[in-house]
CSV table of C-alpha atoms in Angstrom, one decimal:
chain,number,residue,atom,x,y,z
A,138,UNK,CA,117.0,64.8,97.1
A,139,UNK,CA,120.5,63.8,95.9
A,140,UNK,CA,121.5,64.7,92.5
A,141,UNK,CA,125.1,64.7,91.0
A,142,UNK,CA,125.7,65.5,87.4
A,143,UNK,CA,129.1,64.4,85.8
A,144,UNK,CA,129.8,65.8,82.6
A,145,UNK,CA,132.7,63.7,81.9
A,146,UNK,CA,130.8,60.5,82.6
A,147,UNK,CA,133.6,58.3,81.5
A,148,UNK,CA,135.2,59.1,84.9
A,149,UNK,CA,132.6,57.4,86.8
A,150,UNK,CA,133.0,54.3,84.3
A,151,UNK,CA,136.8,54.3,85.2
A,152,UNK,CA,136.0,54.7,88.8
A,153,UNK,CA,133.9,51.6,88.7
A,154,UNK,CA,136.2,49.4,86.9
A,155,UNK,CA,138.9,50.5,89.5
A,156,UNK,CA,136.9,49.0,92.4
A,157,UNK,CA,134.8,46.4,90.9
A,158,UNK,CA,137.2,43.5,91.1
A,159,UNK,CA,138.3,44.3,94.6
A,160,UNK,CA,135.1,45.3,96.4
A,161,UNK,CA,131.9,43.2,96.3
A,162,UNK,CA,129.5,45.8,98.0
A,163,UNK,CA,130.0,49.2,99.5
A,164,UNK,CA,128.1,52.3,100.7
A,165,UNK,CA,128.7,55.2,98.6
A,166,UNK,CA,128.4,58.1,101.1
A,167,UNK,CA,126.9,61.2,99.7
A,168,UNK,CA,127.2,64.6,101.6
A,169,UNK,CA,127.8,68.2,100.9
A,170,UNK,CA,131.7,67.5,100.3
A,171,UNK,CA,130.9,65.1,97.7
A,172,UNK,CA,130.6,61.3,97.1
A,173,UNK,CA,133.1,59.2,99.0
A,174,UNK,CA,133.5,55.3,99.6
A,175,UNK,CA,135.6,53.3,101.9
A,176,UNK,CA,135.7,49.5,101.6
A,177,UNK,CA,137.8,46.5,102.2
A,178,UNK,CA,138.0,43.6,99.8
A,179,UNK,CA,136.6,40.2,101.1
A,180,UNK,CA,139.8,39.0,102.6
A,181,UNK,CA,140.3,42.3,104.5
A,182,UNK,CA,143.9,42.4,103.2
A,183,UNK,CA,143.3,45.8,101.4
A,184,UNK,CA,141.2,48.9,101.7
A,185,UNK,CA,140.0,51.3,99.0
A,186,UNK,CA,139.1,54.7,99.6
A,187,UNK,CA,137.8,57.4,97.1
A,188,UNK,CA,136.5,60.9,96.9
A,189,UNK,CA,134.5,62.6,94.2
A,190,UNK,CA,134.4,66.2,95.2
A,191,UNK,CA,131.0,68.1,94.9
A,192,UNK,CA,132.8,70.8,92.7
A,193,UNK,CA,133.6,68.1,90.2
A,194,UNK,CA,130.0,67.6,89.3
A,195,UNK,CA,127.6,70.2,87.7
A,196,UNK,CA,125.3,70.6,89.3
A,197,UNK,CA,125.6,68.9,92.8
A,198,UNK,CA,122.9,68.9,95.2
A,199,UNK,CA,122.6,66.8,98.5
A,200,UNK,CA,119.8,68.0,100.8
A,201,UNK,CA,120.6,65.2,103.2
A,202,UNK,CA,123.7,63.0,103.9
A,203,UNK,CA,122.7,59.6,102.5
A,204,UNK,CA,124.5,56.4,102.0
A,205,UNK,CA,123.7,54.3,98.9
A,206,UNK,CA,124.4,50.7,99.5
A,207,UNK,CA,125.5,49.3,96.4
A,208,UNK,CA,126.4,45.9,94.9
A,209,UNK,CA,129.4,46.7,92.7
A,210,UNK,CA,128.9,43.9,90.1
A,211,UNK,CA,125.6,45.3,89.5
A,212,UNK,CA,126.6,48.9,89.2
A,213,UNK,CA,129.5,48.0,87.0
A,214,UNK,CA,127.0,46.4,84.6
A,215,UNK,CA,124.8,49.5,84.5
A,216,UNK,CA,128.1,51.7,84.0
A,217,UNK,CA,129.0,49.6,81.1
A,218,UNK,CA,125.8,50.8,79.3
A,219,UNK,CA,127.0,54.5,79.5
A,220,UNK,CA,129.0,55.5,76.3
A,221,UNK,CA,132.3,57.0,76.9
A,222,UNK,CA,131.1,60.5,76.0
A,223,UNK,CA,127.9,60.5,77.9
A,224,UNK,CA,126.9,62.7,80.8
A,225,UNK,CA,126.1,60.6,83.9
A,226,UNK,CA,123.8,61.8,86.5
A,227,UNK,CA,123.2,59.9,89.8
A,228,UNK,CA,120.1,60.6,91.5
A,229,UNK,CA,118.2,59.5,94.6
A,230,UNK,CA,115.5,60.4,97.0
A,231,UNK,CA,116.4,61.4,100.7
A,232,UNK,CA,115.5,58.0,102.2
A,233,UNK,CA,116.2,55.8,99.2
A,234,UNK,CA,115.4,52.4,98.1
A,235,UNK,CA,116.8,52.7,94.9
A,236,UNK,CA,119.3,54.8,92.7
A,237,UNK,CA,118.7,56.2,89.4
A,238,UNK,CA,121.5,56.6,86.8
A,239,UNK,CA,120.8,58.7,83.8
A,240,UNK,CA,123.1,58.7,80.8
A,241,UNK,CA,122.7,61.6,78.3
A,242,UNK,CA,124.4,61.4,75.0
A,243,UNK,CA,126.3,64.8,74.1
A,244,UNK,CA,123.7,66.0,71.8
A,245,UNK,CA,121.0,64.8,74.2
A,246,UNK,CA,119.3,62.9,71.4
A,247,UNK,CA,119.4,59.8,73.5
A,248,UNK,CA,118.9,59.6,77.2
A,249,UNK,CA,119.0,56.1,79.1
A,250,UNK,CA,117.6,55.7,82.7
A,251,UNK,CA,118.6,52.8,84.8
A,252,UNK,CA,117.1,52.3,88.3
A,253,UNK,CA,118.9,50.0,90.8
A,254,UNK,CA,117.8,48.6,93.8
A,255,UNK,CA,120.0,49.4,96.9
A,256,UNK,CA,121.1,47.1,99.8
A,257,UNK,CA,121.4,47.6,103.5
A,258,UNK,CA,125.2,47.3,104.1
A,259,UNK,CA,126.6,47.4,107.6
A,260,UNK,CA,130.0,48.5,106.8
A,261,UNK,CA,132.8,49.0,109.3
A,262,UNK,CA,134.5,52.3,108.8
A,263,UNK,CA,138.4,52.3,109.5
A,264,UNK,CA,140.4,55.2,110.8
A,265,UNK,CA,143.4,55.7,108.6
A,266,UNK,CA,146.2,57.3,110.7
A,267,UNK,CA,148.4,60.1,109.5
A,268,UNK,CA,151.8,58.3,108.7
A,269,UNK,CA,155.3,59.7,108.3
A,270,UNK,CA,156.3,57.5,105.4
A,271,UNK,CA,160.0,56.3,105.1
A,272,UNK,CA,159.5,56.8,101.1
A,273,UNK,CA,157.2,58.3,98.8
A,274,UNK,CA,157.5,57.0,95.1
A,275,UNK,CA,155.8,58.9,92.3
A,276,UNK,CA,156.1,57.4,88.9
A,277,UNK,CA,153.7,57.0,85.5
A,278,UNK,CA,150.9,54.8,86.4
A,279,UNK,CA,151.6,53.0,83.4
A,280,UNK,CA,154.9,52.1,84.5
A,281,UNK,CA,153.7,50.7,87.7
A,282,UNK,CA,151.1,48.8,85.9
A,283,UNK,CA,153.8,47.3,83.6
A,284,UNK,CA,156.0,46.5,86.5
A,285,UNK,CA,153.2,44.6,88.5
A,286,UNK,CA,152.3,42.8,85.3
A,287,UNK,CA,155.8,41.6,84.5
A,288,UNK,CA,156.7,40.6,88.0
A,289,UNK,CA,153.4,38.5,88.3
A,290,UNK,CA,155.0,36.2,85.6
A,291,UNK,CA,157.8,35.6,88.1
A,292,UNK,CA,156.1,35.3,91.6
A,293,UNK,CA,153.3,36.0,93.7
A,294,UNK,CA,154.8,38.8,95.8
A,295,UNK,CA,156.9,41.8,95.2
A,296,UNK,CA,159.6,43.3,97.4
A,297,UNK,CA,160.0,47.0,97.1
A,298,UNK,CA,163.3,48.4,98.2
A,299,UNK,CA,163.8,52.0,98.4
A,300,UNK,CA,167.2,53.5,99.2
A,301,UNK,CA,169.5,56.3,97.9
A,302,UNK,CA,170.1,54.6,94.6
A,303,UNK,CA,166.4,54.6,93.9
A,304,UNK,CA,163.7,52.0,94.0
A,305,UNK,CA,163.9,48.3,93.2
A,306,UNK,CA,160.9,46.0,92.5
A,307,UNK,CA,161.8,42.4,93.0
A,308,UNK,CA,160.0,38.9,92.7
A,309,UNK,CA,161.0,35.6,93.2
A,310,UNK,CA,159.3,32.3,92.1
A,311,UNK,CA,160.1,28.5,91.2
A,312,UNK,CA,161.6,29.6,87.8
A,313,UNK,CA,163.8,32.4,89.1
A,314,UNK,CA,164.2,35.9,90.1
A,315,UNK,CA,163.1,39.2,88.4
A,316,UNK,CA,164.4,42.6,89.5
A,317,UNK,CA,163.3,46.0,88.1
A,318,UNK,CA,165.2,49.2,89.2
A,319,UNK,CA,164.1,52.6,88.6
A,320,UNK,CA,166.1,55.7,89.2
A,321,UNK,CA,165.0,59.1,89.9
A,322,UNK,CA,165.2,61.0,86.6
A,323,UNK,CA,166.5,64.3,86.0
A,324,UNK,CA,164.1,65.4,83.2
A,325,UNK,CA,162.4,68.5,84.8
A,326,UNK,CA,160.2,69.4,81.9
A,327,UNK,CA,158.5,66.1,81.4
A,328,UNK,CA,156.6,65.9,84.6
A,329,UNK,CA,154.1,63.0,83.7
A,330,UNK,CA,157.0,60.7,82.7
A,331,UNK,CA,159.1,61.3,85.9
A,332,UNK,CA,160.0,59.0,88.7
A,333,UNK,CA,160.5,60.9,91.8
A,334,UNK,CA,161.4,59.7,95.3
A,335,UNK,CA,161.3,61.3,98.5
A,336,UNK,CA,163.3,59.2,100.8
A,337,UNK,CA,163.2,59.7,104.8
A,338,UNK,CA,164.7,56.2,105.5
A,339,UNK,CA,165.6,53.4,103.6
A,340,UNK,CA,162.7,50.8,103.4
A,341,UNK,CA,162.1,47.2,102.3
A,342,UNK,CA,158.7,45.8,102.2
A,343,UNK,CA,157.0,42.6,100.5
A,344,UNK,CA,153.4,42.9,99.1
A,345,UNK,CA,151.0,40.5,97.2
A,346,UNK,CA,151.1,41.2,93.6
A,347,UNK,CA,147.4,40.0,93.1
A,348,UNK,CA,146.3,43.1,95.1
A,349,UNK,CA,148.6,45.5,93.5
A,350,UNK,CA,147.5,44.3,90.3
A,351,UNK,CA,143.9,44.9,91.3
A,352,UNK,CA,145.1,48.6,92.2
A,353,UNK,CA,146.4,49.0,88.7
A,354,UNK,CA,142.9,49.0,87.4
A,355,UNK,CA,142.9,52.7,88.2
A,356,UNK,CA,145.6,53.4,85.7
A,357,UNK,CA,143.1,55.1,83.2
A,358,UNK,CA,142.3,57.6,85.8
A,359,UNK,CA,145.4,59.2,86.3
A,360,UNK,CA,148.9,59.7,84.8
A,361,UNK,CA,150.8,59.4,87.7
A,362,UNK,CA,150.8,56.9,90.8
A,363,UNK,CA,152.2,57.5,94.3
A,364,UNK,CA,153.3,54.8,96.5
A,365,UNK,CA,153.9,55.7,100.1
A,366,UNK,CA,155.8,53.0,101.8
A,367,UNK,CA,156.8,52.8,105.6
A,368,UNK,CA,158.5,50.0,107.4
A,369,UNK,CA,155.8,47.3,108.8
A,370,UNK,CA,152.9,49.5,107.6
A,371,UNK,CA,150.4,49.2,104.8
A,372,UNK,CA,151.4,50.7,101.3
A,373,UNK,CA,149.4,53.6,100.2
A,374,UNK,CA,148.8,53.6,96.4
A,375,UNK,CA,147.3,56.7,95.2
A,376,UNK,CA,145.8,58.1,92.0
A,377,UNK,CA,145.0,61.7,91.9
A,378,UNK,CA,142.2,62.5,89.4
A,379,UNK,CA,142.3,65.9,87.8
A,380,UNK,CA,139.5,68.4,89.0
A,381,UNK,CA,137.5,65.8,91.0
A,382,UNK,CA,139.4,63.9,93.7
A,383,UNK,CA,141.3,60.6,94.2
A,384,UNK,CA,141.2,56.9,94.8
A,385,UNK,CA,143.6,55.4,97.3
A,386,UNK,CA,144.4,51.8,98.2
A,387,UNK,CA,146.2,50.5,101.0
A,388,UNK,CA,147.6,47.0,101.3
A,389,UNK,CA,148.8,45.3,104.4
A,390,UNK,CA,152.5,43.9,104.0
A,391,UNK,CA,153.7,40.3,104.0
A,392,UNK,CA,155.8,39.9,107.1
A,393,UNK,CA,158.4,37.3,107.5
A,394,UNK,CA,157.5,34.6,110.1
B,31,UNK,CA,157.5,32.0,104.7
B,32,UNK,CA,155.8,35.5,104.6
B,33,UNK,CA,152.6,35.8,106.1
B,34,UNK,CA,149.9,38.1,104.8
B,35,UNK,CA,148.7,40.7,107.2
B,36,UNK,CA,145.1,42.1,107.4
B,37,UNK,CA,144.4,45.8,107.1
B,38,UNK,CA,142.5,46.0,110.6
B,39,UNK,CA,145.9,45.1,112.2
B,40,UNK,CA,146.9,48.5,111.1
B,41,UNK,CA,143.7,50.7,111.0
B,42,UNK,CA,141.3,50.7,113.7
B,43,UNK,CA,137.6,50.9,113.6
B,44,UNK,CA,136.0,54.4,113.9
């Protein structure tokens, strides 16, 4: 059988919120390592990859590797039934037709049990190559969310330019141009609020704001986001989640014809 | 005009 109990159940709710608008259905792959998911959006423009390590659960039991084929909208609806302070347990048999989600209140006075039908999903698994990125930008996740929101008012795309002066996000539309420049800040003792840039080569790439905005749904999961950019390659947007794992998004760039 | 790429151009099937 498979059983994974997450004391901080709100994390599962947040992971769900971070993928449900991007991915319609996906396999949650459960192994001894933990629970992982890889899926593309319906347009195949972006890819999401997440890992919830087994040691983030208490207890975690996986007798046999299984894939839980799940409709995200249905699971999101069920996750909304869990309170933020609930303990969430995911449970299924070795050859499952359905999965059970159990939500326990902290004092265990209330226990909710939701059973959901599984789907047969024939998903394509993509190999993500190791890439030497031209620039790796770390910034507060809330700052990145703000930039995507603000520039969405100006245009459909954002041009990310990274050089020795810092990183610039710019958008262009019928009404004009918006530019947001961030410099690496020198505050050492305030790690969460830092912008840091690891620059190997100056780089400039354009991405669809619609997808980056979907990615920022992961903001409640982490204080920091990392953007890894390389010429003519997808950007990797990573949110590392304390004590359990990560959610990474990849977005193909827009290329000038 | 910029053209949106797809992810499978960059990542291959396993």
